Tab-separated table of C-alpha atoms and ligand atoms in Angstrom:
chain	number	residue	atom	x	y	z
Q	18	UNK	CA	6.463	14.202	-85.847
Q	19	UNK	CA	6.437	11.207	-83.515
Q	20	UNK	CA	4.031	12.166	-80.714
Q	21	UNK	CA	5.405	9.512	-78.383
Q	22	UNK	CA	2.044	7.795	-77.950
Q	23	UNK	CA	2.748	4.354	-79.429
Q	24	UNK	CA	1.746	1.604	-77.009
Q	25	UNK	CA	0.171	4.013	-74.546
Q	26	UNK	CA	-3.480	3.731	-73.450
Q	27	UNK	CA	-6.352	6.197	-73.713
Q	28	UNK	CA	-9.813	6.134	-72.211
Q	29	UNK	CA	-12.126	8.145	-74.453
Q	30	UNK	CA	-15.686	8.712	-73.212
Q	31	UNK	CA	-18.645	9.298	-75.520
Q	32	UNK	CA	-16.678	7.852	-78.397
Q	33	UNK	CA	-18.925	5.779	-80.657
Q	34	UNK	CA	-19.716	8.765	-82.884
Q	35	UNK	CA	-18.864	12.393	-83.562
Q	36	UNK	CA	-16.029	14.229	-81.866
Q	37	UNK	CA	-15.277	11.475	-79.359
Q	38	UNK	CA	-14.898	8.960	-82.171
Q	39	UNK	CA	-12.681	11.366	-84.107
Q	40	UNK	CA	-10.435	11.731	-81.051
Q	41	UNK	CA	-10.335	7.939	-80.667
Q	42	UNK	CA	-9.389	7.539	-84.350
Q	43	UNK	CA	-6.600	10.113	-84.034
Q	44	UNK	CA	-5.152	8.477	-80.910
Q	45	UNK	CA	-5.384	5.004	-82.467
Q	46	UNK	CA	-3.610	6.431	-85.518
Q	47	UNK	CA	-0.729	7.290	-83.176
Q	48	UNK	CA	-0.523	3.660	-82.052
Q	49	UNK	CA	-2.505	3.930	-78.810
Q	50	UNK	CA	-4.697	1.197	-77.364
Q	51	UNK	CA	-8.147	2.457	-76.435
Q	52	UNK	CA	-11.044	2.037	-74.044
Q	53	UNK	CA	-14.227	3.470	-75.531
Q	54	UNK	CA	-17.704	3.929	-74.101
Q	55	UNK	CA	-21.142	5.103	-75.192
Q	56	UNK	CA	-24.700	4.037	-74.434
Q	57	UNK	CA	-25.688	2.320	-77.695
Q	58	UNK	CA	-23.859	-1.024	-77.640
Q	59	UNK	CA	-24.352	-1.835	-81.321
Q	60	UNK	CA	-22.901	1.432	-82.649
Q	61	UNK	CA	-20.097	1.324	-80.072
Q	62	UNK	CA	-19.072	-2.243	-80.970
Q	63	UNK	CA	-19.058	-1.384	-84.659
Q	64	UNK	CA	-16.866	1.676	-84.032
Q	65	UNK	CA	-14.486	-0.310	-81.839
Q	66	UNK	CA	-14.010	-3.073	-84.406
Q	67	UNK	CA	-13.559	-0.569	-87.253
Q	68	UNK	CA	-10.876	1.298	-85.304
Q	69	UNK	CA	-9.127	-1.954	-84.376
Q	70	UNK	CA	-9.041	-3.073	-87.998
Q	71	UNK	CA	-8.022	0.270	-89.475
Q	72	UNK	CA	-5.279	1.091	-86.969
Q	73	UNK	CA	-4.229	-2.435	-85.912
Q	74	UNK	CA	-4.702	-1.547	-82.269
Q	75	UNK	CA	-6.603	-3.005	-79.288
Q	76	UNK	CA	-9.932	-1.518	-78.257
Q	77	UNK	CA	-11.998	-2.234	-75.147
Q	78	UNK	CA	-15.635	-1.192	-75.678
Q	79	UNK	CA	-18.080	-0.843	-72.781
Q	80	UNK	CA	-21.626	0.348	-73.250
Q	81	UNK	CA	-22.566	2.615	-70.372
Q	82	UNK	CA	-24.082	5.966	-69.514
Q	83	UNK	CA	-21.428	8.319	-68.107
Q	84	UNK	CA	-24.023	9.687	-65.683
Q	85	UNK	CA	-23.993	6.240	-64.058
Q	86	UNK	CA	-21.002	7.109	-61.908
Q	87	UNK	CA	-20.414	3.609	-60.611
Q	88	UNK	CA	-20.296	2.242	-64.164
Q	89	UNK	CA	-18.003	5.085	-65.277
Q	90	UNK	CA	-15.479	4.447	-62.514
Q	91	UNK	CA	-15.621	0.695	-63.126
Q	92	UNK	CA	-14.924	1.295	-66.822
Q	93	UNK	CA	-11.739	3.264	-66.050
Q	94	UNK	CA	-10.563	0.483	-63.741
Q	95	UNK	CA	-11.385	-2.138	-66.391
Q	96	UNK	CA	-9.296	-0.217	-68.934
Q	97	UNK	CA	-6.344	-0.159	-66.553
Q	98	UNK	CA	-6.794	-3.827	-65.731
Q	99	UNK	CA	-6.919	-4.847	-69.410
Q	100	UNK	CA	-3.962	-2.827	-70.635
Q	101	UNK	CA	-1.904	-2.438	-67.446
Q	102	UNK	CA	-1.655	1.342	-67.787
Q	103	UNK	CA	-3.735	4.496	-68.337
Q	104	UNK	CA	-1.978	7.456	-69.946
Q	105	UNK	CA	-4.674	9.632	-71.497
Q	106	UNK	CA	-8.232	10.349	-70.370
Q	107	UNK	CA	-10.654	12.197	-72.623
Q	108	UNK	CA	-13.913	13.259	-70.964
Q	109	UNK	CA	-16.895	13.734	-73.271
Q	110	UNK	CA	-20.655	13.135	-73.497
Q	111	UNK	CA	-23.568	14.351	-75.557
Q	112	UNK	CA	-24.751	17.919	-75.069
Q	113	UNK	CA	-27.708	18.878	-72.856
Q	114	UNK	CA	-30.994	19.887	-74.529
Q	115	UNK	CA	-31.276	23.331	-76.081
Q	116	UNK	CA	-33.586	25.949	-74.603
Q	117	UNK	CA	-33.779	29.145	-72.569
Q	118	UNK	CA	-34.018	29.684	-68.791
Q	119	UNK	CA	-37.831	29.344	-68.673
Q	120	UNK	CA	-37.696	25.949	-70.360
Q	121	UNK	CA	-35.918	24.101	-67.547
Q	122	UNK	CA	-36.719	23.011	-64.018
Q	123	UNK	CA	-34.230	21.994	-61.333
Q	124	UNK	CA	-34.214	18.369	-62.476
Q	125	UNK	CA	-33.156	19.489	-65.963
Q	126	UNK	CA	-30.331	21.528	-64.418
Q	127	UNK	CA	-29.231	18.576	-62.302
Q	128	UNK	CA	-29.196	16.291	-65.356
Q	129	UNK	CA	-27.049	18.785	-67.261
Q	130	UNK	CA	-24.631	19.062	-64.342
Q	131	UNK	CA	-24.402	15.263	-64.161
Q	132	UNK	CA	-23.973	14.866	-67.929
Q	133	UNK	CA	-21.467	17.606	-68.696
Q	134	UNK	CA	-19.666	18.165	-65.402
Q	135	UNK	CA	-19.985	15.375	-62.847
Q	136	UNK	CA	-19.428	12.639	-65.451
Q	137	UNK	CA	-15.998	14.136	-66.094
Q	138	UNK	CA	-15.236	14.617	-62.399
Q	139	UNK	CA	-16.077	10.954	-61.878
Q	140	UNK	CA	-13.875	9.630	-64.689
Q	141	UNK	CA	-10.990	11.880	-63.639
Q	142	UNK	CA	-11.326	10.775	-60.025
Q	143	UNK	CA	-11.076	7.165	-61.161
Q	144	UNK	CA	-8.187	7.772	-63.564
Q	145	UNK	CA	-5.866	10.125	-61.671
Q	146	UNK	CA	-4.495	7.533	-59.194
Q	147	UNK	CA	-3.194	5.432	-62.120
Q	148	UNK	CA	-1.560	8.482	-63.727
Q	149	UNK	CA	-0.036	9.585	-60.424
Q	150	UNK	CA	1.362	6.125	-59.913
Q	151	UNK	CA	2.966	6.271	-63.371
Q	152	UNK	CA	4.133	9.872	-62.953
Q	153	UNK	CA	2.692	10.874	-66.321
Q	154	UNK	CA	-0.757	11.646	-67.701
Q	155	UNK	CA	-2.919	13.723	-69.987
Q	156	UNK	CA	-6.490	14.760	-69.156
Q	157	UNK	CA	-8.410	16.349	-72.002
Q	158	UNK	CA	-11.973	17.606	-71.601
Q	159	UNK	CA	-14.122	18.068	-74.698
Q	160	UNK	CA	-16.261	21.132	-74.000
Q	161	UNK	CA	-17.433	23.907	-76.337
Q	162	UNK	CA	-16.626	27.366	-77.651
Q	163	UNK	CA	-19.662	28.343	-75.548
Q	164	UNK	CA	-17.302	28.662	-72.560
Q	165	UNK	CA	-15.857	31.710	-74.334
Q	166	UNK	CA	-18.931	32.882	-76.194
Q	167	UNK	CA	-22.241	31.650	-74.729
Q	168	UNK	CA	-24.546	30.496	-77.530
Q	169	UNK	CA	-28.167	31.646	-77.739
Q	170	UNK	CA	-30.686	28.962	-76.784
Q	171	UNK	CA	-28.110	26.727	-75.077
Q	172	UNK	CA	-28.288	27.980	-71.492
Q	173	UNK	CA	-27.647	24.595	-69.862
Q	174	UNK	CA	-24.541	24.009	-71.938
Q	175	UNK	CA	-23.302	27.598	-71.521
Q	176	UNK	CA	-23.598	27.459	-67.748
Q	177	UNK	CA	-22.474	23.938	-66.936
Q	178	UNK	CA	-19.454	23.757	-69.254
Q	179	UNK	CA	-17.869	26.740	-67.511
Q	180	UNK	CA	-17.539	24.579	-64.401
Q	181	UNK	CA	-15.329	22.211	-66.400
Q	182	UNK	CA	-13.009	25.110	-67.180
Q	183	UNK	CA	-12.721	26.008	-63.481
Q	184	UNK	CA	-12.100	22.388	-62.584
Q	185	UNK	CA	-9.404	21.969	-65.234
Q	186	UNK	CA	-7.571	25.138	-64.271
Q	187	UNK	CA	-7.465	24.132	-60.603
Q	188	UNK	CA	-6.623	20.523	-61.327
Q	189	UNK	CA	-3.828	21.500	-63.718
Q	190	UNK	CA	-2.066	23.203	-60.820
Q	191	UNK	CA	-2.715	20.365	-58.412
Q	192	UNK	CA	-1.447	17.665	-60.792
Q	193	UNK	CA	1.452	19.480	-62.445
Q	194	UNK	CA	4.033	18.024	-60.059
Q	195	UNK	CA	2.919	14.542	-61.124
Q	196	UNK	CA	3.565	15.431	-64.790
Q	197	UNK	CA	-0.162	15.234	-65.514
Q	198	UNK	CA	-1.518	17.978	-67.761
Q	199	UNK	CA	-5.172	19.024	-67.870
Q	200	UNK	CA	-6.583	20.911	-70.852
Q	201	UNK	CA	-9.915	21.661	-72.479
Q	202	UNK	CA	-10.756	21.505	-76.164
Q	203	UNK	CA	-13.476	24.033	-77.022
Q	204	UNK	CA	-14.886	23.271	-80.470
Q	205	UNK	CA	-17.048	25.593	-82.494
Q	206	UNK	CA	-19.500	24.298	-85.113
Q	207	UNK	CA	-18.067	20.981	-86.277
Q	208	UNK	CA	-19.682	18.721	-88.874
Q	209	UNK	CA	-20.923	15.743	-86.854
Q	210	UNK	CA	-24.207	13.859	-87.283
Q	211	UNK	CA	-25.491	15.756	-84.231
Q	212	UNK	CA	-24.851	19.111	-85.874
Q	213	UNK	CA	-26.458	17.958	-89.121
Q	214	UNK	CA	-29.546	16.869	-87.134
Q	215	UNK	CA	-29.569	20.236	-85.386
Q	216	UNK	CA	-29.488	21.939	-88.798
Q	217	UNK	CA	-32.472	19.824	-89.883
Q	218	UNK	CA	-34.408	20.811	-86.761
Q	219	UNK	CA	-33.643	24.512	-87.105
Q	220	UNK	CA	-34.491	24.283	-90.804
Q	221	UNK	CA	-37.873	22.699	-90.048
Q	222	UNK	CA	-38.628	25.428	-87.476
Q	223	UNK	CA	-37.630	28.218	-89.856
Q	224	UNK	CA	-39.070	26.767	-93.045
Q	225	UNK	CA	-35.606	26.762	-94.610
Q	226	UNK	CA	-33.439	23.923	-95.917
Q	227	UNK	CA	-30.679	22.333	-93.766
Q	228	UNK	CA	-28.122	23.543	-96.332
Q	229	UNK	CA	-29.362	27.120	-95.847
Q	230	UNK	CA	-29.098	26.788	-92.072
Q	231	UNK	CA	-25.536	25.454	-92.344
Q	232	UNK	CA	-24.650	28.237	-94.794
Q	233	UNK	CA	-25.963	30.724	-92.199
Q	234	UNK	CA	-23.670	29.244	-89.541
Q	235	UNK	CA	-20.741	29.223	-91.965
Q	236	UNK	CA	-21.248	32.918	-92.647
Q	237	UNK	CA	-20.468	33.598	-88.948
Q	238	UNK	CA	-17.177	31.665	-89.130
Q	239	UNK	CA	-14.230	33.585	-90.579
Q	240	UNK	CA	-12.760	30.515	-92.321
Q	241	UNK	CA	-16.169	30.106	-93.992
Q	242	UNK	CA	-16.862	26.474	-93.200
Q	243	UNK	CA	-17.733	24.094	-90.384
Q	244	UNK	CA	-14.911	22.283	-88.632
Q	245	UNK	CA	-14.150	18.654	-89.417
Q	246	UNK	CA	-14.129	16.122	-86.545
Q	247	UNK	CA	-10.633	15.001	-87.633
Q	248	UNK	CA	-9.381	18.528	-86.825
Q	249	UNK	CA	-10.563	18.074	-83.225
Q	250	UNK	CA	-8.917	14.650	-83.217
Q	251	UNK	CA	-5.588	16.092	-84.365
Q	252	UNK	CA	-5.633	18.712	-81.604
Q	253	UNK	CA	-6.416	16.040	-79.006
Q	254	UNK	CA	-3.539	13.889	-80.271
Q	255	UNK	CA	-1.135	16.797	-79.909
Q	256	UNK	CA	-2.396	17.650	-76.399
Q	257	UNK	CA	-1.919	13.984	-75.502
Q	258	UNK	CA	1.614	13.957	-76.849
Q	259	UNK	CA	4.953	13.993	-75.089
Q	260	UNK	CA	5.642	17.339	-76.804
Q	261	UNK	CA	2.620	19.006	-75.123
Q	262	UNK	CA	3.981	18.585	-71.602
Q	263	UNK	CA	4.351	22.361	-71.159
Q	264	UNK	CA	0.693	23.057	-72.047
Q	265	UNK	CA	-1.629	22.762	-69.053
Q	266	UNK	CA	-4.698	24.483	-67.640
Q	267	UNK	CA	-5.585	25.791	-71.102
Q	268	UNK	CA	-8.914	26.021	-72.910
Q	269	UNK	CA	-8.114	25.803	-76.592
Q	270	UNK	CA	-10.770	27.120	-78.930
Q	271	UNK	CA	-10.916	25.378	-82.313
Q	272	UNK	CA	-13.661	27.169	-84.196
Q	273	UNK	CA	-12.392	28.706	-87.440
Q	274	UNK	CA	-12.274	32.132	-85.771
Q	275	UNK	CA	-15.942	32.145	-84.656
Q	276	UNK	CA	-15.030	33.481	-81.184
Q	277	UNK	CA	-13.897	37.070	-81.719
Q	278	UNK	CA	-12.452	37.837	-78.258
Q	279	UNK	CA	-8.751	38.240	-77.619
Q	280	UNK	CA	-8.495	35.940	-74.589
K	313	NAP	N1	-20.239	19.033	-82.949
K	313	NAP	C1	-20.119	20.293	-82.596
K	313	NAP	O1	-20.161	21.208	-83.422
K	313	NAP	C2	-19.881	20.644	-81.161
K	313	NAP	C3	-19.416	21.923	-80.866
K	313	NAP	C4	-19.177	22.254	-79.533
K	313	NAP	C5	-19.412	21.323	-78.542
K	313	NAP	N2	-19.882	20.095	-78.857
K	313	NAP	C6	-20.120	19.163	-77.758
K	313	NAP	O2	-19.194	18.089	-77.876
K	313	NAP	C7	-19.820	16.879	-77.413
K	313	NAP	C8	-19.778	15.846	-78.536
K	313	NAP	O3	-20.504	16.359	-79.639
K	313	NAP	P1	-20.774	15.481	-80.935
K	313	NAP	O4	-21.199	16.431	-81.989
K	313	NAP	O5	-19.649	14.565	-81.185
K	313	NAP	O6	-22.049	14.646	-80.432
K	313	NAP	P2	-22.622	13.255	-80.989
K	313	NAP	O7	-22.324	13.109	-82.441
K	313	NAP	O8	-24.025	13.202	-80.509
K	313	NAP	O9	-21.750	12.137	-80.208
K	313	NAP	C9	-21.841	11.998	-78.821
K	313	NAP	C10	-21.138	10.705	-78.425
K	313	NAP	O10	-21.227	10.561	-77.013
K	313	NAP	C11	-22.013	9.412	-76.682
K	313	NAP	N3	-22.832	9.775	-75.528
K	313	NAP	C12	-23.807	10.712	-75.479
K	313	NAP	N4	-24.339	10.764	-74.247
K	313	NAP	C13	-23.682	9.825	-73.509
K	313	NAP	C14	-23.803	9.381	-72.180
K	313	NAP	N5	-24.714	9.910	-71.336
K	313	NAP	N6	-22.986	8.387	-71.744
K	313	NAP	C15	-22.076	7.844	-72.576
K	313	NAP	N7	-21.919	8.225	-73.849
K	313	NAP	C16	-22.714	9.205	-74.312
K	313	NAP	C17	-22.814	9.111	-77.939
K	313	NAP	O11	-23.205	7.745	-78.029
K	313	NAP	P3	-24.600	7.237	-77.393
K	313	NAP	O12	-25.654	8.215	-77.832
K	313	NAP	O13	-24.776	5.863	-77.929
K	313	NAP	O14	-24.396	7.241	-75.908
K	313	NAP	C18	-21.795	9.464	-79.004
K	313	NAP	O15	-20.842	8.450	-79.151
K	313	NAP	C19	-21.240	17.273	-76.994
K	313	NAP	O16	-21.272	17.532	-75.612
K	313	NAP	C20	-21.493	18.527	-77.778
K	313	NAP	O17	-22.460	19.342	-77.158
K	313	NAP	C21	-20.111	19.729	-80.144
């Protein structure tokens, strides 16, 4: 299926590794030019050049922290300036630290809000005028299955990511007339380096092996395995496509059946 993305431009935040990188790879595979960002310049540059070589596409790479709102907005403008258009915006960042309510003070809460909510608001605010001008756009927020099923020990993530869902639902209505869709991807356990590190940490705490910890997680997932980042990438590519123009305001869980609710 031709997704109608060839020659279009995507800004993908938090994209040097993990899910963001997988989304970038999938969009590049559809012939899109990309603007990528992350904090670590060396890893980001390496990712950008690998994607350019593999997919024969153009990649702008800017090392920045998405909680630096000025830098984030400048990055979106740079992407538009370089490529002359901005069609798809994928908001993403690392997750906030794990812990329970007693572990965090107000500064921790503010940092989580900035990292997993305001960073997206900022990028969207910068990108929407270009999409409106073009009369077409796709906004995709990478969040978590925790918006459907809060996860134990991740109170910051559970609380803050729900704000993204409220934002997207409202924004989807406000931007529909401009042919801009807004959707959320809500992954369950997906095999990224971050998740493997988490398994190592939990294993050390429990006196188990990382493989045992991962097997424990897999036993809670009906399909019996972790997700692959490329599966998140494929969903993002479809949501970005011409064909997905009738899907907006949705939070799509991609978790192998981990979330057991019916809505
Ligand atoms: N993997 C899963 O199973 C899973 C499931 C549900 C939700 N999620 C959520 O999905 C997001 C991505 O997860 P992941 O597993 O792909 O994480 P990851 O492997 O740690 O990758 C995060 C990416 O974002 C970049 N990044 C992190 N903080 C940033 C910041 N402040 N500014 C700019 N870039 C930043 C990282 O590069 P730098 O560190 O160099 O900045 C990296 O490229 C996280 O919010 C995570 O909580 C993941």
